[in-house]
PDB file of C-alpha atoms in Angstrom:
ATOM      1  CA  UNK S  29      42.775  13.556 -41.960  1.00  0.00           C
ATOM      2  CA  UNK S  30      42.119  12.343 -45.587  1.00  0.00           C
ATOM      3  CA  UNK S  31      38.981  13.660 -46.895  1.00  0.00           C
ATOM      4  CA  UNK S  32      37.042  14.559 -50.314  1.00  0.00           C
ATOM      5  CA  UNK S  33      34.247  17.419 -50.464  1.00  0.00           C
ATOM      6  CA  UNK S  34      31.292  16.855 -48.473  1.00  0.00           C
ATOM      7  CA  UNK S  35      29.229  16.714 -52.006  1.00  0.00           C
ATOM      8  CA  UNK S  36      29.864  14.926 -54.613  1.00  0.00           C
ATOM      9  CA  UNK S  37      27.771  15.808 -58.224  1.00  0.00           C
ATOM     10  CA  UNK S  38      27.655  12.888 -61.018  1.00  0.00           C
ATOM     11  CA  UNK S  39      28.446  15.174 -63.571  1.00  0.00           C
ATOM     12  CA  UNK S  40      31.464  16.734 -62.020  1.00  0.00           C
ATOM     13  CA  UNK S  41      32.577  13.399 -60.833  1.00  0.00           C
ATOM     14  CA  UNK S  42      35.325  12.207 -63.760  1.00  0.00           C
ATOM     15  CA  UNK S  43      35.376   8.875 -65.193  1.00  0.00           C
ATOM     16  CA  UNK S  44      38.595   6.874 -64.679  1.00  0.00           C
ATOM     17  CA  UNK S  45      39.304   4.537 -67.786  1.00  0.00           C
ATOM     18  CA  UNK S  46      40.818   1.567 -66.316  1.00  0.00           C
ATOM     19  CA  UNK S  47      40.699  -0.172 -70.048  1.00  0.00           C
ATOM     20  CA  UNK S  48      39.246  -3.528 -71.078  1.00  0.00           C
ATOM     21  CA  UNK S  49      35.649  -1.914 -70.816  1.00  0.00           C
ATOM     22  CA  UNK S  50      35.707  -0.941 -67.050  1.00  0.00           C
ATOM     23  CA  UNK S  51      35.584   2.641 -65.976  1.00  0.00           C
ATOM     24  CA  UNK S  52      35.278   4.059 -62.052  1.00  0.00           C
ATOM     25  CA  UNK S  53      34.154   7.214 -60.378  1.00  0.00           C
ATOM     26  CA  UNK S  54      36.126   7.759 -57.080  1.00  0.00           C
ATOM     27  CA  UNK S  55      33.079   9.448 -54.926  1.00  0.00           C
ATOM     28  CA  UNK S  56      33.359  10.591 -51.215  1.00  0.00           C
ATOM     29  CA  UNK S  57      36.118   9.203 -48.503  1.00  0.00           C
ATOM     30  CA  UNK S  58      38.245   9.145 -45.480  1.00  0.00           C
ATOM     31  CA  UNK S  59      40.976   7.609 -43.918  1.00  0.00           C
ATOM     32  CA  UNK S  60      38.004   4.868 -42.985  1.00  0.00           C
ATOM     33  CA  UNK S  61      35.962   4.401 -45.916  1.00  0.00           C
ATOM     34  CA  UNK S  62      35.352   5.552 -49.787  1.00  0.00           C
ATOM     35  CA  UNK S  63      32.645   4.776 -52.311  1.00  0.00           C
ATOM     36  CA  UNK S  64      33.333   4.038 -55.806  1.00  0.00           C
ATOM     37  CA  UNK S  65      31.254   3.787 -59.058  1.00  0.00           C
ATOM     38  CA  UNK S  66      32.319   0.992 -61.670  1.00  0.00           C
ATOM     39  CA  UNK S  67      31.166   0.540 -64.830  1.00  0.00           C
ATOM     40  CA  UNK S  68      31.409  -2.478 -66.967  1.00  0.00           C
ATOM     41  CA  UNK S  69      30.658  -3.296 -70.684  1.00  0.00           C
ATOM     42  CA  UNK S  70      29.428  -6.592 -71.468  1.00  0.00           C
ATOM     43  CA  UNK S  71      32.323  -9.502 -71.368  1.00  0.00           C
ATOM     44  CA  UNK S  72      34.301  -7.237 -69.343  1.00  0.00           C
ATOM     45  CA  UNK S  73      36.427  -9.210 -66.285  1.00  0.00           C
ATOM     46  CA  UNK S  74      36.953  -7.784 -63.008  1.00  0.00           C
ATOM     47  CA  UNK S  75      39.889 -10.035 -62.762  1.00  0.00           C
ATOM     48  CA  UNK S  76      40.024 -12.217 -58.995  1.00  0.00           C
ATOM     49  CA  UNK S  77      42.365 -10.299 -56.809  1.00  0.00           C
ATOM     50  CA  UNK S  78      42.256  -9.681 -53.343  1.00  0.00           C
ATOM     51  CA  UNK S  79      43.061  -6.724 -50.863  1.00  0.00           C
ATOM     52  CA  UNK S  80      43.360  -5.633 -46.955  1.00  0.00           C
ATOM     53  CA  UNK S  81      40.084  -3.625 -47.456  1.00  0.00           C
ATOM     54  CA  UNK S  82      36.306  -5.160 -46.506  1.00  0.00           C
ATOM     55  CA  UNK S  83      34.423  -4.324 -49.424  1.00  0.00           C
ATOM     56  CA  UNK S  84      30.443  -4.447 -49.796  1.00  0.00           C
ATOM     57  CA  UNK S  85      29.514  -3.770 -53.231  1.00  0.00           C
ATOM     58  CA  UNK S  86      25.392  -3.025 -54.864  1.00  0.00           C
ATOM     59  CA  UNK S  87      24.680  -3.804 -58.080  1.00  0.00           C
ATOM     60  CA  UNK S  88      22.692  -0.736 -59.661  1.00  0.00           C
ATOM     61  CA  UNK S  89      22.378  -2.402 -62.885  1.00  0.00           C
ATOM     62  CA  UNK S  90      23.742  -5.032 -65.203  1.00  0.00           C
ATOM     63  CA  UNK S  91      23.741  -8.835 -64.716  1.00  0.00           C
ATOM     64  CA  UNK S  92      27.444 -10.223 -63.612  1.00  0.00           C
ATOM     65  CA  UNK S  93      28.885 -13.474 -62.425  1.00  0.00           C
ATOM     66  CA  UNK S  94      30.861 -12.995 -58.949  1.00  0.00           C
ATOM     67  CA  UNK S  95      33.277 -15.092 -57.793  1.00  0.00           C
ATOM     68  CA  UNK S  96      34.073 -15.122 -54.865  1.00  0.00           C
ATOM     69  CA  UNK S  97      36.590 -17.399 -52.624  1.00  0.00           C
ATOM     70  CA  UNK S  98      35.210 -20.572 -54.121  1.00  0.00           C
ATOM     71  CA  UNK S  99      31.171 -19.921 -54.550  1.00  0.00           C
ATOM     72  CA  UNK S 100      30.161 -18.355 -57.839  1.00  0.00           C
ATOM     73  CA  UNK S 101      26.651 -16.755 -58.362  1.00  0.00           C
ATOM     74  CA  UNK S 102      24.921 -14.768 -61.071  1.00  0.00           C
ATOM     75  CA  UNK S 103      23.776 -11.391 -59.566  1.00  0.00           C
ATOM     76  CA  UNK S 104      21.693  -8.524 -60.852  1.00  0.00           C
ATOM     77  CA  UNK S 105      20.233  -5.114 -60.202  1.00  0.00           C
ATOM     78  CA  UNK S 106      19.240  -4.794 -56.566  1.00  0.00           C
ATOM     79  CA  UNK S 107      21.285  -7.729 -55.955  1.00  0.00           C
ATOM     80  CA  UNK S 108      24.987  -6.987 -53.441  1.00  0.00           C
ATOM     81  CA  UNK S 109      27.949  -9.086 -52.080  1.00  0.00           C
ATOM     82  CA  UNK S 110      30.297  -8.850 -49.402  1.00  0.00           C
ATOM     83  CA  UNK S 111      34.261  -9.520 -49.792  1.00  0.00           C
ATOM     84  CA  UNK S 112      35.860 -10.141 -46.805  1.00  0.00           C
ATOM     85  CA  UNK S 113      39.569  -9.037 -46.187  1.00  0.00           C
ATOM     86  CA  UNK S 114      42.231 -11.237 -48.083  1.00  0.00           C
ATOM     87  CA  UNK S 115      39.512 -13.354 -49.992  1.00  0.00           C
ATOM     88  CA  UNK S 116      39.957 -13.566 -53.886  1.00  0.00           C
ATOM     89  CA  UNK S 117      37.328 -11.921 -55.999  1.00  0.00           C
ATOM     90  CA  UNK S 118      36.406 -11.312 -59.779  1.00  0.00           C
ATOM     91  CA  UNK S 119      33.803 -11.176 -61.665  1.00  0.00           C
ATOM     92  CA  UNK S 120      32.131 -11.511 -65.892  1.00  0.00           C
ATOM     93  CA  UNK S 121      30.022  -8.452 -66.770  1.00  0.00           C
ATOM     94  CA  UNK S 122      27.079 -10.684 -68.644  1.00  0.00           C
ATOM     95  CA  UNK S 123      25.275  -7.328 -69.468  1.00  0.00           C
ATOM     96  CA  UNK S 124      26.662  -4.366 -68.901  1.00  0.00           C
ATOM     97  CA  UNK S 125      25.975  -2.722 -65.596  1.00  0.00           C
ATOM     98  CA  UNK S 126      27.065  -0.094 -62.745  1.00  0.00           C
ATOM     99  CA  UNK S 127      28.549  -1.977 -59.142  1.00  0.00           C
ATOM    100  CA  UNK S 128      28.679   0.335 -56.511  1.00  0.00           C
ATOM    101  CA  UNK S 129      31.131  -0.385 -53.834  1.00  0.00           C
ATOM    102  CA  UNK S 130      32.316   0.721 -50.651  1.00  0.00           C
ATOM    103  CA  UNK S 131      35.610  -0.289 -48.862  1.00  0.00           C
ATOM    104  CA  UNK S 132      36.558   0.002 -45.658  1.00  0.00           C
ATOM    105  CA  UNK S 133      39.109   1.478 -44.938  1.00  0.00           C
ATOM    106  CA  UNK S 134      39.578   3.645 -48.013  1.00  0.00           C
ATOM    107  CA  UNK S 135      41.300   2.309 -51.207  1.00  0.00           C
ATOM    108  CA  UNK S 136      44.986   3.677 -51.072  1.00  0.00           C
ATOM    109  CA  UNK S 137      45.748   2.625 -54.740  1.00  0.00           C
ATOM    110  CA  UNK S 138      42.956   4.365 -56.408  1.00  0.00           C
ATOM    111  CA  UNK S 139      43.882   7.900 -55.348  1.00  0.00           C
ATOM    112  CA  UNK S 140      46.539   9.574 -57.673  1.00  0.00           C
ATOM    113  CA  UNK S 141      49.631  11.095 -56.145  1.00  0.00           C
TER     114      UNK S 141
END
């Protein structure tokens, strides 16, 4: 079975530059589920895409506009969404912020070879 330490320490996590002002920090996950750390800089797009996984994201900090299937609203710290399987989803960092998501089951594509 697929599986990362049972801790994970903020400073020990690394940063993932994904470019266009969005980083990620891959945290703890199985075959079933992984939770992941993304940080945006202010204009930054989280271009709409969609994926097999159920996703349920918090919003730690920043102000952003979701999007998604065809409902847009502006959400902030303490604020969270659901994306169901196979439903498109972006969104606008309006001021920079931390989302913290969880997928279910874990995100394939983000783990390196």
């Amino acid at each position: 079975m697929l599986q990362t330490n049972l801790f994970q320490i903020d400073e020990e996590t690394p940063w993932e530059d994904l470019g266009n002002g969005i980083n990620r920090q891959i945290y703890g996950y199985d075959d079933q589920i992984m939770l992941v750390k993304a940080k945006f800089e202010a204009e930054a797009v989280g271009v709409l895409h969609e994926h097999h996984h159920s996703q349920v994201t918090y919003v730690e900090s920043g102000i952003f506009e979701m999007t998604i299937g065809d409902k847009k609203k502006i959400i902030k710290k303490g604020d969270g969404f659901y994306a169901p399987p196979h439903v498109w989803h972006g969104c606008v960092c309006i001021e920079p912020g931390i989302l913290i998501d969880v997928f279910s089951p874990h995100r394939e594509d983000f783990l390196k070879s």
